[in-house]
mmCIF file of C-alpha atoms in Angstrom:
data_model
loop_
_atom_site.group_PDB
_atom_site.id
_atom_site.type_symbol
_atom_site.label_atom_id
_atom_site.label_comp_id
_atom_site.label_asym_id
_atom_site.label_seq_id
_atom_site.Cartn_x
_atom_site.Cartn_y
_atom_site.Cartn_z
ATOM 1 C CA UNK A 6 -1.369 -28.430 66.396
ATOM 2 C CA UNK A 7 -0.463 -25.496 68.554
ATOM 3 C CA UNK A 8 1.501 -22.561 67.309
ATOM 4 C CA UNK A 9 5.207 -23.006 67.148
ATOM 5 C CA UNK A 10 5.209 -26.788 66.731
ATOM 6 C CA UNK A 11 5.097 -28.931 63.655
ATOM 7 C CA UNK A 12 1.886 -28.662 61.675
ATOM 8 C CA UNK A 13 0.621 -30.974 58.991
ATOM 9 C CA UNK A 14 0.119 -28.995 55.806
ATOM 10 C CA UNK A 15 -3.237 -29.165 54.035
ATOM 11 C CA UNK A 16 -3.179 -30.379 50.465
ATOM 12 C CA UNK A 17 -4.999 -28.743 47.614
ATOM 13 C CA UNK A 18 -8.019 -30.935 48.366
ATOM 14 C CA UNK A 19 -8.164 -29.809 51.988
ATOM 15 C CA UNK A 20 -6.845 -33.096 53.322
ATOM 16 C CA UNK A 21 -3.957 -33.382 55.749
ATOM 17 C CA UNK A 22 -0.713 -34.790 54.407
ATOM 18 C CA UNK A 23 0.966 -36.166 57.548
ATOM 19 C CA UNK A 24 4.463 -36.371 56.048
ATOM 20 C CA UNK A 25 4.704 -32.696 55.184
ATOM 21 C CA UNK A 26 5.602 -30.481 58.117
ATOM 22 C CA UNK A 27 6.220 -26.820 58.717
ATOM 23 C CA UNK A 28 8.689 -26.108 61.486
ATOM 24 C CA UNK A 29 8.560 -22.955 63.603
ATOM 25 C CA UNK A 30 10.596 -22.098 66.651
ATOM 26 C CA UNK A 31 8.989 -21.123 69.919
ATOM 27 C CA UNK A 32 9.554 -17.527 71.041
ATOM 28 C CA UNK A 33 12.585 -17.148 73.296
ATOM 29 C CA UNK A 34 11.833 -13.625 74.502
ATOM 30 C CA UNK A 35 10.080 -12.809 77.751
ATOM 31 C CA UNK A 36 6.359 -13.481 77.296
ATOM 32 C CA UNK A 37 3.867 -10.580 77.271
ATOM 33 C CA UNK A 38 1.757 -12.273 79.955
ATOM 34 C CA UNK A 39 2.423 -13.312 83.529
ATOM 35 C CA UNK A 40 1.922 -16.536 85.434
ATOM 36 C CA UNK A 41 -0.798 -14.797 87.426
ATOM 37 C CA UNK A 42 -2.678 -13.923 84.259
ATOM 38 C CA UNK A 43 -2.514 -17.533 83.124
ATOM 39 C CA UNK A 44 -3.829 -18.706 86.483
ATOM 40 C CA UNK A 45 -6.745 -16.259 86.302
ATOM 41 C CA UNK A 46 -7.693 -17.704 82.904
ATOM 42 C CA UNK A 47 -8.129 -21.164 84.442
ATOM 43 C CA UNK A 48 -11.448 -21.973 86.179
ATOM 44 C CA UNK A 49 -10.802 -22.063 89.958
ATOM 45 C CA UNK A 50 -12.171 -25.586 90.357
ATOM 46 C CA UNK A 51 -9.274 -26.908 88.249
ATOM 47 C CA UNK A 52 -6.991 -26.393 91.238
ATOM 48 C CA UNK A 53 -9.216 -28.425 93.571
ATOM 49 C CA UNK A 54 -7.789 -31.815 94.611
ATOM 50 C CA UNK A 55 -10.308 -34.512 95.528
ATOM 51 C CA UNK A 56 -9.173 -37.493 97.597
ATOM 52 C CA UNK A 57 -12.054 -39.646 96.381
ATOM 53 C CA UNK A 58 -11.582 -38.789 92.731
ATOM 54 C CA UNK A 59 -7.820 -39.289 92.898
ATOM 55 C CA UNK A 60 -8.222 -42.668 94.590
ATOM 56 C CA UNK A 61 -10.809 -43.683 91.990
ATOM 57 C CA UNK A 62 -8.092 -43.589 89.327
ATOM 58 C CA UNK A 63 -5.774 -45.691 91.499
ATOM 59 C CA UNK A 64 -8.500 -48.278 92.113
ATOM 60 C CA UNK A 65 -9.487 -48.345 88.448
ATOM 61 C CA UNK A 66 -5.924 -48.874 87.233
ATOM 62 C CA UNK A 67 -5.228 -51.566 89.829
ATOM 63 C CA UNK A 68 -8.432 -53.417 88.921
ATOM 64 C CA UNK A 69 -7.443 -53.440 85.242
ATOM 65 C CA UNK A 70 -3.922 -54.574 86.136
ATOM 66 C CA UNK A 71 -5.342 -57.355 88.356
ATOM 67 C CA UNK A 72 -7.666 -58.570 85.609
ATOM 68 C CA UNK A 73 -4.793 -58.694 83.131
ATOM 69 C CA UNK A 74 -2.693 -60.615 85.663
ATOM 70 C CA UNK A 75 -5.567 -63.055 86.256
ATOM 71 C CA UNK A 76 -6.058 -63.714 82.544
ATOM 72 C CA UNK A 77 -2.324 -64.206 81.961
ATOM 73 C CA UNK A 78 -1.700 -66.545 84.894
ATOM 74 C CA UNK A 79 -4.947 -68.504 84.552
ATOM 75 C CA UNK A 80 -5.306 -69.028 80.829
ATOM 76 C CA UNK A 81 -2.006 -68.481 79.019
ATOM 77 C CA UNK A 82 -0.612 -71.864 80.029
ATOM 78 C CA UNK A 83 -3.652 -73.497 78.391
ATOM 79 C CA UNK A 84 -2.813 -72.029 75.012
ATOM 80 C CA UNK A 85 -0.900 -73.980 72.366
ATOM 81 C CA UNK A 86 2.765 -73.051 72.465
ATOM 82 C CA UNK A 87 2.810 -70.845 69.328
ATOM 83 C CA UNK A 88 -0.112 -68.795 70.678
ATOM 84 C CA UNK A 89 1.468 -68.398 74.114
ATOM 85 C CA UNK A 90 4.524 -66.874 72.468
ATOM 86 C CA UNK A 91 2.200 -64.197 71.071
ATOM 87 C CA UNK A 92 0.015 -63.825 74.159
ATOM 88 C CA UNK A 93 2.815 -62.970 76.583
ATOM 89 C CA UNK A 94 4.256 -60.028 74.597
ATOM 90 C CA UNK A 95 0.709 -58.672 74.207
ATOM 91 C CA UNK A 96 0.274 -58.943 77.973
ATOM 92 C CA UNK A 97 3.587 -57.160 78.571
ATOM 93 C CA UNK A 98 2.589 -54.285 76.293
ATOM 94 C CA UNK A 99 -0.936 -53.829 77.657
ATOM 95 C CA UNK A 100 -0.041 -54.360 81.296
ATOM 96 C CA UNK A 101 2.966 -52.073 80.882
ATOM 97 C CA UNK A 102 0.731 -49.287 79.580
ATOM 98 C CA UNK A 103 -1.685 -49.696 82.496
ATOM 99 C CA UNK A 104 1.163 -49.674 85.024
ATOM 100 C CA UNK A 105 2.592 -46.579 83.359
ATOM 101 C CA UNK A 106 -0.707 -44.970 84.339
ATOM 102 C CA UNK A 107 -0.071 -46.124 87.916
ATOM 103 C CA UNK A 108 3.407 -44.577 87.689
ATOM 104 C CA UNK A 109 1.824 -41.281 86.639
ATOM 105 C CA UNK A 110 -0.521 -41.346 89.645
ATOM 106 C CA UNK A 111 2.476 -41.767 91.947
ATOM 107 C CA UNK A 112 4.033 -38.845 90.054
ATOM 108 C CA UNK A 113 0.936 -36.844 91.040
ATOM 109 C CA UNK A 114 1.660 -37.680 94.661
ATOM 110 C CA UNK A 115 5.222 -36.411 94.298
ATOM 111 C CA UNK A 116 3.851 -33.067 93.131
ATOM 112 C CA UNK A 117 1.283 -32.886 95.958
ATOM 113 C CA UNK A 118 -1.415 -32.992 93.268
ATOM 114 C CA UNK A 119 -3.147 -36.127 94.586
ATOM 115 C CA UNK A 120 -4.829 -34.641 97.665
ATOM 116 C CA UNK A 121 -4.666 -31.745 100.102
ATOM 117 C CA UNK A 122 -2.738 -33.924 102.555
ATOM 118 C CA UNK A 123 1.009 -34.168 102.022
ATOM 119 C CA UNK A 124 1.393 -37.226 104.257
ATOM 120 C CA UNK A 125 -1.301 -39.114 102.350
ATOM 121 C CA UNK A 126 0.296 -38.166 99.044
ATOM 122 C CA UNK A 127 3.669 -39.441 100.215
ATOM 123 C CA UNK A 128 2.275 -42.720 101.548
ATOM 124 C CA UNK A 129 0.386 -43.458 98.321
ATOM 125 C CA UNK A 130 3.320 -42.359 96.176
ATOM 126 C CA UNK A 131 5.798 -44.431 98.186
ATOM 127 C CA UNK A 132 3.698 -47.598 97.899
ATOM 128 C CA UNK A 133 2.919 -47.229 94.189
ATOM 129 C CA UNK A 134 6.411 -46.218 93.127
ATOM 130 C CA UNK A 135 8.128 -48.836 95.292
ATOM 131 C CA UNK A 136 6.031 -51.526 93.607
ATOM 132 C CA UNK A 137 7.518 -50.323 90.315
ATOM 133 C CA UNK A 138 11.056 -50.264 91.791
ATOM 134 C CA UNK A 139 11.164 -46.473 91.866
ATOM 135 C CA UNK A 140 12.782 -44.757 94.878
ATOM 136 C CA UNK A 141 9.866 -42.403 95.513
ATOM 137 C CA UNK A 142 11.409 -39.691 97.681
ATOM 138 C CA UNK A 143 14.675 -39.722 95.751
ATOM 139 C CA UNK A 144 12.837 -39.169 92.496
ATOM 140 C CA UNK A 145 10.457 -36.652 94.117
ATOM 141 C CA UNK A 146 13.289 -34.379 95.203
ATOM 142 C CA UNK A 147 15.301 -34.544 91.975
ATOM 143 C CA UNK A 148 12.132 -34.137 89.920
ATOM 144 C CA UNK A 149 11.186 -31.056 91.914
ATOM 145 C CA UNK A 150 14.536 -29.554 90.962
ATOM 146 C CA UNK A 151 13.836 -30.413 87.335
ATOM 147 C CA UNK A 152 10.629 -28.394 87.559
ATOM 148 C CA UNK A 153 12.496 -25.559 89.248
ATOM 149 C CA UNK A 154 15.155 -25.440 86.518
ATOM 150 C CA UNK A 155 13.489 -26.612 83.316
ATOM 151 C CA UNK A 156 15.262 -25.434 80.182
ATOM 152 C CA UNK A 157 18.443 -24.465 82.041
ATOM 153 C CA UNK A 158 21.647 -25.855 80.583
ATOM 154 C CA UNK A 159 23.360 -25.345 83.926
ATOM 155 C CA UNK A 160 20.832 -26.553 86.507
ATOM 156 C CA UNK A 161 18.162 -28.778 84.917
ATOM 157 C CA UNK A 162 18.174 -32.319 86.289
ATOM 158 C CA UNK A 163 17.324 -34.638 83.406
ATOM 159 C CA UNK A 164 17.794 -34.859 79.628
ATOM 160 C CA UNK A 165 20.166 -31.916 79.770
ATOM 161 C CA UNK A 166 21.305 -31.418 76.155
ATOM 162 C CA UNK A 167 25.010 -31.222 75.444
ATOM 163 C CA UNK A 168 26.787 -28.570 73.482
ATOM 164 C CA UNK A 169 28.708 -29.714 70.436
ATOM 165 C CA UNK A 170 32.075 -29.372 72.159
ATOM 166 C CA UNK A 171 30.925 -31.742 74.922
ATOM 167 C CA UNK A 172 29.830 -34.582 72.648
ATOM 168 C CA UNK A 173 31.609 -37.903 72.817
ATOM 169 C CA UNK A 174 34.026 -38.629 69.967
ATOM 170 C CA UNK A 175 31.803 -41.394 68.632
ATOM 171 C CA UNK A 176 28.591 -39.301 68.454
ATOM 172 C CA UNK A 177 29.026 -38.465 64.773
ATOM 173 C CA UNK A 178 29.322 -42.174 63.956
ATOM 174 C CA UNK A 179 25.940 -42.837 65.548
ATOM 175 C CA UNK A 180 24.191 -40.177 63.469
ATOM 176 C CA UNK A 181 22.843 -42.698 60.967
ATOM 177 C CA UNK A 182 19.910 -45.150 60.986
ATOM 178 C CA UNK A 183 21.748 -48.151 62.546
ATOM 179 C CA UNK A 184 23.425 -45.930 65.141
ATOM 180 C CA UNK A 185 20.160 -44.158 65.880
ATOM 181 C CA UNK A 186 18.350 -47.462 66.347
ATOM 182 C CA UNK A 187 21.041 -48.641 68.747
ATOM 183 C CA UNK A 188 20.944 -45.380 70.718
ATOM 184 C CA UNK A 189 17.149 -45.385 70.998
ATOM 185 C CA UNK A 190 17.076 -49.050 72.033
ATOM 186 C CA UNK A 191 19.637 -48.537 74.789
ATOM 187 C CA UNK A 192 17.921 -45.341 75.946
ATOM 188 C CA UNK A 193 14.488 -46.954 76.222
ATOM 189 C CA UNK A 194 15.621 -50.196 77.858
ATOM 190 C CA UNK A 195 18.461 -49.059 80.134
ATOM 191 C CA UNK A 196 17.954 -45.302 80.355
ATOM 192 C CA UNK A 197 15.770 -45.232 83.476
ATOM 193 C CA UNK A 198 17.789 -47.638 85.678
ATOM 194 C CA UNK A 199 21.045 -45.981 84.547
ATOM 195 C CA UNK A 200 19.652 -42.555 85.422
ATOM 196 C CA UNK A 201 18.673 -43.725 88.904
ATOM 197 C CA UNK A 202 21.901 -45.616 89.544
ATOM 198 C CA UNK A 203 24.490 -43.444 87.779
ATOM 199 C CA UNK A 204 22.752 -40.169 86.862
ATOM 200 C CA UNK A 205 23.146 -40.904 83.134
ATOM 201 C CA UNK A 206 21.644 -38.003 81.103
ATOM 202 C CA UNK A 207 21.260 -36.025 84.333
ATOM 203 C CA UNK A 208 22.812 -32.791 85.510
ATOM 204 C CA UNK A 209 26.597 -32.978 85.955
ATOM 205 C CA UNK A 210 27.775 -32.979 89.569
ATOM 206 C CA UNK A 211 31.265 -32.607 90.967
ATOM 207 C CA UNK A 212 31.189 -36.218 92.175
ATOM 208 C CA UNK A 213 29.323 -39.468 91.574
ATOM 209 C CA UNK A 214 25.542 -38.994 91.837
ATOM 210 C CA UNK A 215 23.069 -41.773 92.539
ATOM 211 C CA UNK A 216 19.393 -41.704 93.521
ATOM 212 C CA UNK A 217 19.955 -44.495 96.052
ATOM 213 C CA UNK A 218 22.730 -42.673 97.924
ATOM 214 C CA UNK A 219 21.341 -40.576 100.802
ATOM 215 C CA UNK A 220 24.630 -38.650 100.990
ATOM 216 C CA UNK A 221 24.952 -38.070 97.267
ATOM 217 C CA UNK A 222 25.174 -34.547 95.818
ATOM 218 C CA UNK A 223 21.588 -34.679 94.526
ATOM 219 C CA UNK A 224 20.149 -34.349 98.040
ATOM 220 C CA UNK A 225 20.500 -31.957 100.950
ATOM 221 C CA UNK A 226 20.671 -32.765 104.652
ATOM 222 C CA UNK A 227 16.909 -32.408 105.201
ATOM 223 C CA UNK A 228 16.164 -34.986 102.520
ATOM 224 C CA UNK A 229 18.570 -37.749 103.515
ATOM 225 C CA UNK A 230 16.261 -39.615 105.916
ATOM 226 C CA UNK A 231 13.609 -39.874 103.209
ATOM 227 C CA UNK A 232 16.152 -41.372 100.810
ATOM 228 C CA UNK A 233 16.651 -44.203 103.312
ATOM 229 C CA UNK A 234 12.868 -44.728 103.311
ATOM 230 C CA UNK A 235 12.838 -44.851 99.504
ATOM 231 C CA UNK A 236 15.640 -47.397 99.485
ATOM 232 C CA UNK A 237 13.815 -49.505 102.069
ATOM 233 C CA UNK A 238 10.671 -49.492 99.920
ATOM 234 C CA UNK A 239 12.551 -50.665 96.835
ATOM 235 C CA UNK A 240 14.454 -53.308 98.804
ATOM 236 C CA UNK A 241 11.203 -54.624 100.303
ATOM 237 C CA UNK A 242 9.735 -55.122 96.832
ATOM 238 C CA UNK A 243 12.942 -56.741 95.574
ATOM 239 C CA UNK A 244 12.807 -59.148 98.519
ATOM 240 C CA UNK A 245 9.183 -59.946 97.694
ATOM 241 C CA UNK A 246 10.154 -60.640 94.088
ATOM 242 C CA UNK A 247 12.970 -62.878 95.302
ATOM 243 C CA UNK A 248 10.526 -64.888 97.395
ATOM 244 C CA UNK A 249 8.172 -65.156 94.435
ATOM 245 C CA UNK A 250 11.000 -66.335 92.205
ATOM 246 C CA UNK A 251 11.946 -68.946 94.800
ATOM 247 C CA UNK A 252 8.359 -70.167 94.988
ATOM 248 C CA UNK A 253 7.187 -69.825 91.383
ATOM 249 C CA UNK A 254 10.410 -69.655 89.389
ATOM 250 C CA UNK A 255 12.410 -66.811 87.887
ATOM 251 C CA UNK A 256 10.787 -67.265 84.477
ATOM 252 C CA UNK A 257 7.338 -66.766 86.035
ATOM 253 C CA UNK A 258 8.407 -63.518 87.717
ATOM 254 C CA UNK A 259 10.029 -62.232 84.535
ATOM 255 C CA UNK A 260 6.916 -63.004 82.484
ATOM 256 C CA UNK A 261 4.371 -61.633 84.948
ATOM 257 C CA UNK A 262 6.328 -58.658 86.327
ATOM 258 C CA UNK A 263 9.575 -58.130 84.414
ATOM 259 C CA UNK A 264 8.067 -57.726 80.950
ATOM 260 C CA UNK A 265 5.504 -55.086 81.958
ATOM 261 C CA UNK A 266 8.109 -53.255 84.062
ATOM 262 C CA UNK A 267 10.395 -52.970 81.033
ATOM 263 C CA UNK A 268 7.506 -51.389 79.114
ATOM 264 C CA UNK A 269 6.831 -48.971 82.001
ATOM 265 C CA UNK A 270 10.469 -47.893 82.118
ATOM 266 C CA UNK A 271 10.579 -47.470 78.345
ATOM 267 C CA UNK A 272 7.461 -45.313 78.244
ATOM 268 C CA UNK A 273 8.688 -43.245 81.168
ATOM 269 C CA UNK A 274 11.894 -42.380 79.317
ATOM 270 C CA UNK A 275 10.092 -41.909 76.007
ATOM 271 C CA UNK A 276 7.463 -39.565 77.466
ATOM 272 C CA UNK A 277 10.003 -37.449 79.338
ATOM 273 C CA UNK A 278 12.387 -37.286 76.387
ATOM 274 C CA UNK A 279 9.730 -36.178 73.917
ATOM 275 C CA UNK A 280 8.282 -33.595 76.315
ATOM 276 C CA UNK A 281 11.596 -31.753 76.460
ATOM 277 C CA UNK A 282 13.284 -32.568 73.148
ATOM 278 C CA UNK A 283 12.143 -30.760 70.013
ATOM 279 C CA UNK A 284 13.885 -28.517 67.503
ATOM 280 C CA UNK A 285 11.320 -25.789 68.254
ATOM 281 C CA UNK A 286 12.268 -25.577 71.948
ATOM 282 C CA UNK A 287 14.935 -23.187 73.254
ATOM 283 C CA UNK A 288 17.368 -23.896 76.070
ATOM 284 C CA UNK A 289 19.081 -21.196 78.103
ATOM 285 C CA UNK A 290 22.357 -20.719 79.901
ATOM 286 C CA UNK A 291 22.597 -18.868 83.211
ATOM 287 C CA UNK A 292 22.877 -15.476 81.520
ATOM 288 C CA UNK A 293 19.455 -15.789 79.912
ATOM 289 C CA UNK A 294 17.417 -18.402 81.824
ATOM 290 C CA UNK A 295 14.428 -17.605 83.992
ATOM 291 C CA UNK A 296 11.870 -19.989 85.460
ATOM 292 C CA UNK A 297 8.883 -18.804 83.416
ATOM 293 C CA UNK A 298 10.512 -19.150 80.007
ATOM 294 C CA UNK A 299 12.042 -22.451 81.068
ATOM 295 C CA UNK A 300 8.649 -23.826 82.086
ATOM 296 C CA UNK A 301 7.251 -22.801 78.707
ATOM 297 C CA UNK A 302 10.065 -24.646 76.894
ATOM 298 C CA UNK A 303 8.131 -27.904 76.881
ATOM 299 C CA UNK A 304 5.850 -29.525 74.328
ATOM 300 C CA UNK A 305 2.554 -31.398 74.510
ATOM 301 C CA UNK A 306 2.513 -34.671 72.574
ATOM 302 C CA UNK A 307 -0.312 -36.821 71.251
ATOM 303 C CA UNK A 308 -0.223 -40.542 72.093
ATOM 304 C CA UNK A 309 -3.718 -41.307 70.822
ATOM 305 C CA UNK A 310 -5.715 -43.573 73.104
ATOM 306 C CA UNK A 311 -2.714 -43.805 75.424
ATOM 307 C CA UNK A 312 -3.273 -40.184 76.458
ATOM 308 C CA UNK A 313 -6.142 -41.417 78.620
ATOM 309 C CA UNK A 314 -4.279 -44.506 79.809
ATOM 310 C CA UNK A 315 -1.401 -42.239 80.899
ATOM 311 C CA UNK A 316 -3.809 -39.804 82.591
ATOM 312 C CA UNK A 317 -3.000 -37.055 80.070
ATOM 313 C CA UNK A 318 0.536 -36.492 81.324
ATOM 314 C CA UNK A 319 1.476 -36.617 77.644
ATOM 315 C CA UNK A 320 -0.803 -33.954 76.153
ATOM 316 C CA UNK A 321 -1.028 -31.487 79.068
ATOM 317 C CA UNK A 322 2.640 -31.161 79.945
ATOM 318 C CA UNK A 323 2.855 -27.431 79.329
ATOM 319 C CA UNK A 324 0.106 -26.760 81.869
ATOM 320 C CA UNK A 325 1.716 -29.260 84.231
ATOM 321 C CA UNK A 326 5.011 -27.369 84.222
ATOM 322 C CA UNK A 327 3.222 -24.109 84.914
ATOM 323 C CA UNK A 328 0.942 -25.486 87.657
ATOM 324 C CA UNK A 329 2.390 -28.760 88.894
ATOM 325 C CA UNK A 330 0.052 -29.140 91.902
ATOM 326 C CA UNK A 331 -2.997 -29.226 89.631
ATOM 327 C CA UNK A 332 -4.543 -32.736 89.495
ATOM 328 C CA UNK A 333 -4.348 -34.486 86.156
ATOM 329 C CA UNK A 334 -8.122 -34.751 85.747
ATOM 330 C CA UNK A 335 -8.379 -30.960 85.396
ATOM 331 C CA UNK A 336 -5.322 -30.494 83.194
ATOM 332 C CA UNK A 337 -7.147 -30.783 79.857
ATOM 333 C CA UNK A 338 -9.626 -28.061 80.828
ATOM 334 C CA UNK A 339 -6.785 -25.881 82.081
ATOM 335 C CA UNK A 340 -4.844 -26.377 78.857
ATOM 336 C CA UNK A 341 -7.826 -25.275 76.781
ATOM 337 C CA UNK A 342 -8.205 -22.223 79.001
ATOM 338 C CA UNK A 343 -4.621 -20.988 78.698
ATOM 339 C CA UNK A 344 -3.916 -21.787 75.044
ATOM 340 C CA UNK A 345 -5.454 -18.553 73.685
ATOM 341 C CA UNK A 346 -3.353 -16.504 76.109
ATOM 342 C CA UNK A 347 -0.170 -18.491 75.455
ATOM 343 C CA UNK A 348 -0.440 -18.064 71.684
ATOM 344 C CA UNK A 349 2.905 -18.873 70.040
ATOM 345 C CA UNK A 350 4.371 -19.759 73.424
ATOM 346 C CA UNK A 351 2.225 -22.901 73.496
ATOM 347 C CA UNK A 352 3.943 -25.858 71.851
ATOM 348 C CA UNK A 353 2.309 -29.107 70.772
ATOM 349 C CA UNK A 354 3.130 -31.818 68.274
ATOM 350 C CA UNK A 355 0.736 -34.503 67.081
ATOM 351 C CA UNK A 356 3.371 -36.607 65.332
ATOM 352 C CA UNK A 357 2.923 -40.270 66.400
ATOM 353 C CA UNK A 358 5.376 -40.991 69.198
ATOM 354 C CA UNK A 359 7.139 -43.815 67.331
ATOM 355 C CA UNK A 360 7.920 -41.431 64.478
ATOM 356 C CA UNK A 361 8.695 -38.532 66.802
ATOM 357 C CA UNK A 362 11.423 -40.336 68.729
ATOM 358 C CA UNK A 363 13.122 -41.331 65.476
ATOM 359 C CA UNK A 364 12.925 -37.770 64.156
ATOM 360 C CA UNK A 365 14.121 -36.114 67.372
ATOM 361 C CA UNK A 366 16.871 -38.720 67.672
ATOM 362 C CA UNK A 367 18.030 -37.614 64.245
ATOM 363 C CA UNK A 368 17.621 -33.845 64.571
ATOM 364 C CA UNK A 369 18.298 -33.130 68.264
ATOM 365 C CA UNK A 370 21.919 -34.191 68.753
ATOM 366 C CA UNK A 371 23.299 -31.135 70.555
ATOM 367 C CA UNK A 372 22.451 -27.485 71.229
ATOM 368 C CA UNK A 373 24.215 -24.405 69.976
ATOM 369 C CA UNK A 374 23.748 -20.654 69.789
ATOM 370 C CA UNK A 375 22.536 -18.993 66.624
ATOM 371 C CA UNK A 376 25.336 -17.283 64.783
ATOM 372 C CA UNK A 377 25.092 -13.543 64.287
ATOM 373 C CA UNK A 378 22.603 -12.934 67.108
ATOM 374 C CA UNK A 379 24.550 -11.432 70.011
ATOM 375 C CA UNK A 380 21.351 -10.301 71.737
ATOM 376 C CA UNK A 381 20.383 -13.969 72.162
ATOM 377 C CA UNK A 382 23.814 -15.229 73.119
ATOM 378 C CA UNK A 383 22.368 -17.173 76.052
ATOM 379 C CA UNK A 384 19.751 -18.993 73.939
ATOM 380 C CA UNK A 385 20.546 -22.402 72.457
ATOM 381 C CA UNK A 386 18.750 -24.510 69.843
ATOM 382 C CA UNK A 387 19.013 -28.133 68.799
ATOM 383 C CA UNK A 388 21.128 -29.069 65.783
ATOM 384 C CA UNK A 389 22.577 -32.186 64.184
ATOM 385 C CA UNK A 390 25.248 -30.778 61.867
ATOM 386 C CA UNK A 391 28.728 -32.261 61.982
ATOM 387 C CA UNK A 392 31.749 -30.882 60.135
#
């Protein structure tokens, strides 16, 4: 575990006791190193983008997804009914994880980390994201603004924490296990489509914001034509799904495509939430925020074997926020290179994700300033205390 996060404490026999944690806040002062110094610590080849290598990950993921589809559609109907009820959920989970990896590769394209050719990146990203019902250019532009304003309470684009005075009246009644379970369930199942359609959990705008609206406040005049292209891509896939449902039945489409897509959307929300939600991470208002400290206010998480399936977007997120055009296959090496220089400014947490979301859902309800620290009046920390 990196400095500043939650570390498992060794017992008297030298073994790790996973349920005992020591909590330490990340530094909120200006770091003693620069972005240029971090970049110099990273081997130069880590910034090289290879078309062939990037495409190899796309091909690999699509082959795995195709094999899973073949097994499900060829053999599941031969199983006795009780076994088929087990087989389909397993397919949804596994296929959803693989397609989350595909989502991450399209995310690479949005950051221009896939190749040296912006047009190629956009074509690949548009195709892959549209197949997962993601408006590629819409997300690309809002996500770029997230990277430009990470940790800012005023300008960040997603999972912007609320201050206590802005909480809904019913928030305190959800701060218990049943309420937490309900909140997490709704967030994981509906959070992504609600964010795209209604900007739920996004940055407040002075009017209704929607990722499908070319003239919405999220986008500027230069971006509007691309929003139409994104919408056309999503509509084309929806039409294809409609034709499949007409030919094969709605139940078939829901089993083959809908189940895995729900898993993709859930992991997308889960990954993003846990990368930016932790009691050790500061948030800043406009009086204190700067890009460098905001980019450092993220945390690497450990998803076990899924780190590889998700192309290490989970456990190299700090490096990704510092150097977003770096391809994912060099991010682990880059992370190892900058960790000694980052020191306490590097945050990681190896708590299993299913425990982490429950813990953060309990502890990270709103942000507030520390009392009695006027020098840090623009720095906010998570809390869960209600009067």
